[in-house]
Each structure stands twice: as structure tokens, then as C-alpha cells.
mmCIF file of C-alpha atoms and ligand atoms in Angstrom:
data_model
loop_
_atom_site.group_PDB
_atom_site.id
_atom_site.type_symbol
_atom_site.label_atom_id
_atom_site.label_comp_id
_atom_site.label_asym_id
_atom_site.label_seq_id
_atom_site.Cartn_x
_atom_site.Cartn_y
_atom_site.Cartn_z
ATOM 1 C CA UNK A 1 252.080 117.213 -27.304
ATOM 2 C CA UNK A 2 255.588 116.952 -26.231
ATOM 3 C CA UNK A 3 254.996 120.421 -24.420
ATOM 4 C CA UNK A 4 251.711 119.186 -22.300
ATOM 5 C CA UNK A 5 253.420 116.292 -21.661
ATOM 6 C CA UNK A 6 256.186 118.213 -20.229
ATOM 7 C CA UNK A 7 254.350 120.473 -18.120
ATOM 8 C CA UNK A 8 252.164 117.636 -17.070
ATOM 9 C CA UNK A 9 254.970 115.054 -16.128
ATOM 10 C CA UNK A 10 257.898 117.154 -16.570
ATOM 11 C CA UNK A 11 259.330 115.431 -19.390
ATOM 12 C CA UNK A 12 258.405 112.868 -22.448
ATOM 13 C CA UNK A 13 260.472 110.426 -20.606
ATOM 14 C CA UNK A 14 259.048 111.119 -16.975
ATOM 15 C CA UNK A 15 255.726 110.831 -18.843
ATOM 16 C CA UNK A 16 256.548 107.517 -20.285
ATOM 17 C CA UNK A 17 258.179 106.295 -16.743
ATOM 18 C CA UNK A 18 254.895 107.166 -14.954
ATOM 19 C CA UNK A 19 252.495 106.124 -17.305
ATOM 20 C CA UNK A 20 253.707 102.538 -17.537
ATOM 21 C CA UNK A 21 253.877 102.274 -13.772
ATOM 22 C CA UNK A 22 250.136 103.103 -14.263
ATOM 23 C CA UNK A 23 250.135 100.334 -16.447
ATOM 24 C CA UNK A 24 251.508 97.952 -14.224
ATOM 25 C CA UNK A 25 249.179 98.737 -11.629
ATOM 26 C CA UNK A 26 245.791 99.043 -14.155
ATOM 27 C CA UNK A 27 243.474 95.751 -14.174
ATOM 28 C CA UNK A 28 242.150 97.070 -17.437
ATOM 29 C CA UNK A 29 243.206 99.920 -18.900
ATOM 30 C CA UNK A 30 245.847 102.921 -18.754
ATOM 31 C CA UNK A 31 244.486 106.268 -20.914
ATOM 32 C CA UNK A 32 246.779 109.074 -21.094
ATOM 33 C CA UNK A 33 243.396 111.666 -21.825
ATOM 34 C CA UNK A 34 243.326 115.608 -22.252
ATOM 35 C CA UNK A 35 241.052 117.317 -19.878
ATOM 36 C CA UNK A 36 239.089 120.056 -21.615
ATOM 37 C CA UNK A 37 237.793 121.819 -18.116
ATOM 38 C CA UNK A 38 241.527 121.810 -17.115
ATOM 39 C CA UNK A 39 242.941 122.264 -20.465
ATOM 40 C CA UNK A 40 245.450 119.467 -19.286
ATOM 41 C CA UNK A 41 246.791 115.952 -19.273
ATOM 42 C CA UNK A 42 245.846 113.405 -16.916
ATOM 43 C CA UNK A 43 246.506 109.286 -16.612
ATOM 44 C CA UNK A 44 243.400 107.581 -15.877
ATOM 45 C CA UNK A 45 242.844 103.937 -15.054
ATOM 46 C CA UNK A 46 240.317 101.908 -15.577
ATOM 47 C CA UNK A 47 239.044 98.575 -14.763
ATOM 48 C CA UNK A 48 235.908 97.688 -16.262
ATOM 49 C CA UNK A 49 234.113 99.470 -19.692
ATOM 50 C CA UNK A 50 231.030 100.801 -17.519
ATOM 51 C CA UNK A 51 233.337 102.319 -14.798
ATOM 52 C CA UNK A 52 236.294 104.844 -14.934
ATOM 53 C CA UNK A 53 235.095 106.859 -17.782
ATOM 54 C CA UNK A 54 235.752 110.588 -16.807
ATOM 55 C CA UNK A 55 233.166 113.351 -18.419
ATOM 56 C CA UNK A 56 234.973 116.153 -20.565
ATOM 57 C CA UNK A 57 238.295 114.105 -20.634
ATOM 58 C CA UNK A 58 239.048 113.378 -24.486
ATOM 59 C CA UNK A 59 241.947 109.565 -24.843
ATOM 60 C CA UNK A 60 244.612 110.547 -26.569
ATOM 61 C CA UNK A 61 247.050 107.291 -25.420
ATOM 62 C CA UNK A 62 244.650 104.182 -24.620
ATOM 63 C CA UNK A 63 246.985 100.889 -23.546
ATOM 64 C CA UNK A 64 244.872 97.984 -22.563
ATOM 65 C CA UNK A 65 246.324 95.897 -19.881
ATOM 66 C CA UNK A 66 243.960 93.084 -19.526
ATOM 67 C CA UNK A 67 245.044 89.644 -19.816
ATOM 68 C CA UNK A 68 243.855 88.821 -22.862
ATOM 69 C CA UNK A 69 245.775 91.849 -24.708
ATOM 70 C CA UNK A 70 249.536 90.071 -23.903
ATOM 71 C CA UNK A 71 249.366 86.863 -21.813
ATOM 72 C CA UNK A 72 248.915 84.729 -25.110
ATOM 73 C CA UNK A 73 252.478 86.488 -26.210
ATOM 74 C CA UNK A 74 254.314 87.601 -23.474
ATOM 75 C CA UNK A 75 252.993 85.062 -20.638
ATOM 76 C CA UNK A 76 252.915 87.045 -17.007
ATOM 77 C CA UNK A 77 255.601 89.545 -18.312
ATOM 78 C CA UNK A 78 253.508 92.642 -18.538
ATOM 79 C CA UNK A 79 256.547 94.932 -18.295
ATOM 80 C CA UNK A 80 258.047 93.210 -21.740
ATOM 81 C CA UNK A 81 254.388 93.843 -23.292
ATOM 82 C CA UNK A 82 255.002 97.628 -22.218
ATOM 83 C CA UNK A 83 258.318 98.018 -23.815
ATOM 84 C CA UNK A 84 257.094 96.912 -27.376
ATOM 85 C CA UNK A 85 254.365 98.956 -26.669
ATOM 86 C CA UNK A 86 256.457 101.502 -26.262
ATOM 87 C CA UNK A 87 258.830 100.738 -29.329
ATOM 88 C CA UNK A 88 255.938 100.426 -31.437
ATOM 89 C CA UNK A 89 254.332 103.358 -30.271
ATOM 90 C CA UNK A 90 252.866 105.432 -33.342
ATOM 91 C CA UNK A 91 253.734 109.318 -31.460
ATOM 92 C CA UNK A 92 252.875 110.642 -34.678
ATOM 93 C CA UNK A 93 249.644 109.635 -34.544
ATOM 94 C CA UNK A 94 248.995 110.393 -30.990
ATOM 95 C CA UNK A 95 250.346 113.792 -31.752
ATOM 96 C CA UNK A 96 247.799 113.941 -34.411
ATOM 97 C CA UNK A 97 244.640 113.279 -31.648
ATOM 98 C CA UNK A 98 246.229 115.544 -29.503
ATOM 99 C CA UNK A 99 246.190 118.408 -31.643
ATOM 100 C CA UNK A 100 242.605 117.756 -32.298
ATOM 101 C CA UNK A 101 241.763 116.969 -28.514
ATOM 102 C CA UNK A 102 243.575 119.841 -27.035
ATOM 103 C CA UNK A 103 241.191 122.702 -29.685
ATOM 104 C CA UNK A 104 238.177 121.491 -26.990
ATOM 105 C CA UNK A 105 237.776 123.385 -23.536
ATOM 106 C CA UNK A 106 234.827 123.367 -21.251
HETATM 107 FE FE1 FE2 B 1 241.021 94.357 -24.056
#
């Protein structure tokens, strides 16, 4: 994962850099997904569950960013509900779906 992240974004850290500015701007959700036409990463957002979704693109990373998911713990503050996210983040896992994701191509 670290290398599709790298040719995607140009580095893990770039990746995480751009992702949560994604995330800052998303009204519902940011999904880091692999496209299996383009054999590649993208960063989606989406706003609503009926809208957004993107055919042959597989979520790897899927942060929600509604309300609801941090306001009752981190108030307005979305940008300290990104950096625990962040800290907390399980890249093991995510490696995991990756690996799986990334065997499908269109
Ligand atoms: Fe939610």
C-alpha cells in the first residue's frame, strides 16, 4: 500500500496531508478507494449514502466526517477528530484490504 500511495500522492505523508484536507472539506464522508479500471488510488468524497458512490472503485480508508461521528467529543474541532484518527489509525489493517482490493482490475 505504501507504494500506491506513493505513486498516487507521492508519499505516505503527502497522502495523509491531502486526504485530511479532503476531510475537512467532506460534508459526509472521505474514502481513500482503489480503482480497478485504473488499477489506482483515488480520494473520493461523499455527501449523502445514495450519492458519490463510484462503480469499480473498491474503500480501502473510509473516515466519516458527519457531525454526529465527533461533535459529541471534539465539539467544532474537526481537525483534532482527524489527528486521533490518524493516531489510531489501524494501517495494518488497511494494508490488509488493500492487498485484497488491489488483486481486482476491470
Ligand atoms: Fe456517520
Amino acid at each position: 500500500m505504501v507504494d500506491a500511495l506513493t505513486a498516487s500522492y507521492g508519499s505516505v505523508e503527502a497522502f495523509i496531508k491531502y486526504f485530511s484536507e479532503c476531510a475537512m472539506s467532506a460534508r459526509g464522508w472521505s474514502v481513500l478507494a482503489w480503482d480497478a479500471r485504473e488499477c489506482r488510488l483515488w480520494i473520493y468524497n461523499a455527501d449523502a449514502h445514495n450519492q458519490g458512490g463510484v462503480w469499480g472503485a473498491v474503500p480501502i480508508i473510509v473516515l466519516d466526517v458527519h457531525e454526529h461521528a465527533y461533535f459529541m467529543d471534539y465539539g467544532a474541532d474537526r481537525k483534532a477528530y482527524l489527528k486521533v484518527f490518524w493516531k489510531n489509525f489501524n494501517w495494518s489493517r488497511a494494508n490488509d484490504v488493500f492487498k485484497r482490493a488491489s488483486l481486482i482490475r476491470l
